[in-house]
Tab-separated table of C-alpha atoms in Angstrom:
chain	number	residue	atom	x	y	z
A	14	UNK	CA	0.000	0.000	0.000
A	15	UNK	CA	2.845	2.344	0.013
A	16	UNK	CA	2.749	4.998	-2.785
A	17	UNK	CA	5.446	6.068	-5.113
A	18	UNK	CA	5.901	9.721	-5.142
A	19	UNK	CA	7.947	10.715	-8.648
A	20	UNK	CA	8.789	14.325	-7.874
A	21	UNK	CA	7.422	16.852	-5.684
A	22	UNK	CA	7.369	21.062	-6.570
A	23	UNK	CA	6.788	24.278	-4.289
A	24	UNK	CA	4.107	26.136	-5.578
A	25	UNK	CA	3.797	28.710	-2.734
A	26	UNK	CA	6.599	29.045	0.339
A	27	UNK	CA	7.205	31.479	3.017
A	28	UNK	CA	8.780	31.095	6.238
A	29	UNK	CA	5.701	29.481	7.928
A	30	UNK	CA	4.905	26.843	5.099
A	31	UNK	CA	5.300	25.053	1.994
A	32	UNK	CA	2.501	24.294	-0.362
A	33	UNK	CA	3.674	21.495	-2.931
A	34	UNK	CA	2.291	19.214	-5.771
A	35	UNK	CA	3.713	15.546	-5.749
A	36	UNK	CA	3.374	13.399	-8.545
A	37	UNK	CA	2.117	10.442	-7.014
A	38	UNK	CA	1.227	6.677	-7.748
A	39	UNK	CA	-0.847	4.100	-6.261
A	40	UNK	CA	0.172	0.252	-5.863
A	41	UNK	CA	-2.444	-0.095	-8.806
A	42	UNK	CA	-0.747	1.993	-10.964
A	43	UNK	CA	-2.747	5.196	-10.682
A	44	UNK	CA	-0.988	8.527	-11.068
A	45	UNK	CA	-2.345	11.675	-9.600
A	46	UNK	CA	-1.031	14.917	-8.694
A	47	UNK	CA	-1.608	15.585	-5.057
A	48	UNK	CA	-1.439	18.740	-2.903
A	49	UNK	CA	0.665	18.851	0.446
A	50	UNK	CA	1.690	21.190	2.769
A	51	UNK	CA	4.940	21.399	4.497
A	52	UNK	CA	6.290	22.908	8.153
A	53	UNK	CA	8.832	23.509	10.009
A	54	UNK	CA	8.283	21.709	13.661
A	55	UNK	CA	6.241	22.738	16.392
A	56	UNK	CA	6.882	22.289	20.106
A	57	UNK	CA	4.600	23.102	23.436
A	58	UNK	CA	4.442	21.840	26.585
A	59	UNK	CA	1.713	21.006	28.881
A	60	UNK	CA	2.424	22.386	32.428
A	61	UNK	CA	0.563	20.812	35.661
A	62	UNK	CA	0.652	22.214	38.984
A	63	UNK	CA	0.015	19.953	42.127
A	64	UNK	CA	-3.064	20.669	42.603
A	65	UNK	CA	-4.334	18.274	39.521
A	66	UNK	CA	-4.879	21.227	36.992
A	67	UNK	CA	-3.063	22.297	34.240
A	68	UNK	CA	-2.245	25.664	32.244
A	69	UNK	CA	-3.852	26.566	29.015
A	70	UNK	CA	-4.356	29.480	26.856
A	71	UNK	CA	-7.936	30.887	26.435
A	72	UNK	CA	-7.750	32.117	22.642
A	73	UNK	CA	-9.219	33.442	19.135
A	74	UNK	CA	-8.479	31.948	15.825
A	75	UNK	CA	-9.643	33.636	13.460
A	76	UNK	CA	-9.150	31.430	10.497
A	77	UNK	CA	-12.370	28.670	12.681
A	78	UNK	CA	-13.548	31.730	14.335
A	79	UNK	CA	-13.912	30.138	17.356
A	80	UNK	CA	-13.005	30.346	21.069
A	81	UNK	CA	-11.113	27.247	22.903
A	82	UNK	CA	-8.026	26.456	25.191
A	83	UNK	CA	-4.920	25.622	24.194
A	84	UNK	CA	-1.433	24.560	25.486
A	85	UNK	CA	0.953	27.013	25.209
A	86	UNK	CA	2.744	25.629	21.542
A	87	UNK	CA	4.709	27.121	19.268
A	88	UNK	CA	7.313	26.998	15.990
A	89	UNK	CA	11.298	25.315	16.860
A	90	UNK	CA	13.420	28.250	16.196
A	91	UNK	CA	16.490	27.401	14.346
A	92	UNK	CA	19.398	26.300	16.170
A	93	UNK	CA	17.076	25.736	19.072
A	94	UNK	CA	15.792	22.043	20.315
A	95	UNK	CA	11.777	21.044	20.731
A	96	UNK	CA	12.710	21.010	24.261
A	97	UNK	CA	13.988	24.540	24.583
A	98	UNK	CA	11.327	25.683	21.827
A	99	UNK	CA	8.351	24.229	24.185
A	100	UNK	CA	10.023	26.011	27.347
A	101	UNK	CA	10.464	29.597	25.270
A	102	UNK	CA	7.178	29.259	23.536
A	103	UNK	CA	5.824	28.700	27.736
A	104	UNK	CA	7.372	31.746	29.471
A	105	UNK	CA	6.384	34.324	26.354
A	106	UNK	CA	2.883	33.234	25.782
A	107	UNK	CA	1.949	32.304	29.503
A	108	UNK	CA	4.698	34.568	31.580
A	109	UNK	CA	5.452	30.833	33.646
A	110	UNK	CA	8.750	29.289	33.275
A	111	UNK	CA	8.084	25.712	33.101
A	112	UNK	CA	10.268	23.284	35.496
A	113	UNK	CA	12.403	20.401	33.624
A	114	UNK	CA	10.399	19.045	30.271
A	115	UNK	CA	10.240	15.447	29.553
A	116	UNK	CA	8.615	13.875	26.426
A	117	UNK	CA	4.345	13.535	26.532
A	118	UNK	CA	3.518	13.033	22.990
A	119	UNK	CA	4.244	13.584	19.379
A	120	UNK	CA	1.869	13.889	16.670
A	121	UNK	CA	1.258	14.648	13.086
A	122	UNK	CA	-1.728	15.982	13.244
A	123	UNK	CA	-3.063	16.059	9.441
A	124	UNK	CA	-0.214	13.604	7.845
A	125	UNK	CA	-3.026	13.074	4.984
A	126	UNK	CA	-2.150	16.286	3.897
A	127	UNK	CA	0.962	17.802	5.507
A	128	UNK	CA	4.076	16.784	7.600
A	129	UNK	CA	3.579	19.142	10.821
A	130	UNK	CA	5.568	17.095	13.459
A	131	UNK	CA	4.461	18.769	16.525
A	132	UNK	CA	6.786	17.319	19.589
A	133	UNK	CA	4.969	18.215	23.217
A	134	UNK	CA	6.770	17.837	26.517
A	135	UNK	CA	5.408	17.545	30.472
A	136	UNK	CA	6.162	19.563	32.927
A	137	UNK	CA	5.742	19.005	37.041
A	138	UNK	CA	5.193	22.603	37.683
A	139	UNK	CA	6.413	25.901	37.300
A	140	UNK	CA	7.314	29.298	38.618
A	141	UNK	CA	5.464	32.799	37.753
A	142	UNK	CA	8.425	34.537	35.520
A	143	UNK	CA	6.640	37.970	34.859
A	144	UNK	CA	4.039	38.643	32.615
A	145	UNK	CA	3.469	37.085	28.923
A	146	UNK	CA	5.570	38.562	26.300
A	147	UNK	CA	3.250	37.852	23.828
A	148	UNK	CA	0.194	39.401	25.073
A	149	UNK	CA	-1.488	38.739	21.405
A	150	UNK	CA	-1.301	35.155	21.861
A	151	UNK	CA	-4.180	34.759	24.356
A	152	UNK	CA	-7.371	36.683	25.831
A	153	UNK	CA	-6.075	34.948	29.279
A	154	UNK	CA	-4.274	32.283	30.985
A	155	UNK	CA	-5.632	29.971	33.201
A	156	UNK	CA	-5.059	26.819	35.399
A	157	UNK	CA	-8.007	24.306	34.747
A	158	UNK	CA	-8.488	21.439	35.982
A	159	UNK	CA	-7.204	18.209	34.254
A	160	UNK	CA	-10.106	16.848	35.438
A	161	UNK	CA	-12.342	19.276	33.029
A	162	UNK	CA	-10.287	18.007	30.077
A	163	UNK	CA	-13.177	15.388	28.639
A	164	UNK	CA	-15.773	17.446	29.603
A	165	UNK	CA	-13.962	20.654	27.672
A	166	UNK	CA	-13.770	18.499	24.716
A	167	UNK	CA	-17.687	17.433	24.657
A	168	UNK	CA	-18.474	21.310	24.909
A	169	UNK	CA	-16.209	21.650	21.806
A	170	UNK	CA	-14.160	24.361	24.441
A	171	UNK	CA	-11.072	22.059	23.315
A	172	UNK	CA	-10.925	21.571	19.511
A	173	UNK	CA	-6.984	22.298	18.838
A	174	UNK	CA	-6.133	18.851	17.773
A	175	UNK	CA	-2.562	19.065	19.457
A	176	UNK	CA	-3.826	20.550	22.814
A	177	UNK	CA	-6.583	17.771	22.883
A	178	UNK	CA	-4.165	14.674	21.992
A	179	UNK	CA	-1.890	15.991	24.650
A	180	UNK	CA	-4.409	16.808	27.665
A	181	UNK	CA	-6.490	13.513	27.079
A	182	UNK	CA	-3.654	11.114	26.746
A	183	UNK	CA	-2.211	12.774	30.169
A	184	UNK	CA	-5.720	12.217	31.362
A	185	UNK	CA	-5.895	8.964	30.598
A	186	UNK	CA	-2.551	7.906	31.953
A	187	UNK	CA	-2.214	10.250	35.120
A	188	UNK	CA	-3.040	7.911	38.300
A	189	UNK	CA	-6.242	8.100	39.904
């Protein structure tokens, strides 16, 4: 079931993405052109108190127009690992220096139609650094609940398909 891709050619780039044609064939033989987007990486870290909540972003995107949390996530600067990325992208968009990261999850989260590795890390707690540097990023920040996590999802008050792979698979594992 593995495709053949014959050659593959920007038609639009910037610094933020790639969008590409690939010459593509099936295992039957049929050749398409398909569209694909490509990314740099992503990183962002999910940061839990111990009180059994967790702090998220409370944004706008415009392009859904819609309202939801969000883990504090961001683009992997060059020169700079996922794990410092996810601890930068923390202290400017939530003013919180996150304690040591470790690994949660990583995901592609559309790999049908682009290669957006998005690498998330865990941390244990934190300390209040200052304000947010980038006071665009989010209407407020907030520690909710882990707990709230499924139900946040149901109200459709987490949608970002990052944020929600990350908070329920840290529900689902964290001890009861």
């Amino acid at each position: 079931m593995r495709w053949t891709v014959h050659s593959e050619k920007s038609l639009y780039s910037d610094p933020w993405i790639d969008v590409r044609a690939a010459d593509v064939e099936l295992p039957d033989g049929h050749r398409f052109d398909h569209r694909l987007v490509r990314r740099p990486p992503g990183a962002g870290a999910v940061v839990r108190d111990g009180q059994g909540r967790v702090l998220l972003l409370w944004r706008h995107r415009f392009i859904t127009d819609t309202w939801g949390y969000e883990i504090p996530m961001g683009g992997v600067h060059p020169g700079e690992s996922p794990e410092q990325a996810a601890a930068r992208e923390v202290r400017e968009e939530t003013g919180w220096r996150p304690w040591p990261l470790r690994p949660l999850v990583y995901a592609q989260p559309s790999s049908g139609l682009m290669d957006s590795e998005h690498h998330v890390f865990v941390a244990d707690g934190a300390e209040r650094a200052g304000e947010p540097e980038d006071t665009w990023e989010a209407e407020r920040v907030e520690w909710v609940a882990l707990e709230r996590v499924p139900a946040l999802v149901r109200e459709r008050l987490l949608v970002s398909g990052t944020s929600m792979n990350a908070l329920l698979y840290l529900y689902a594992t964290e001890p009861r």
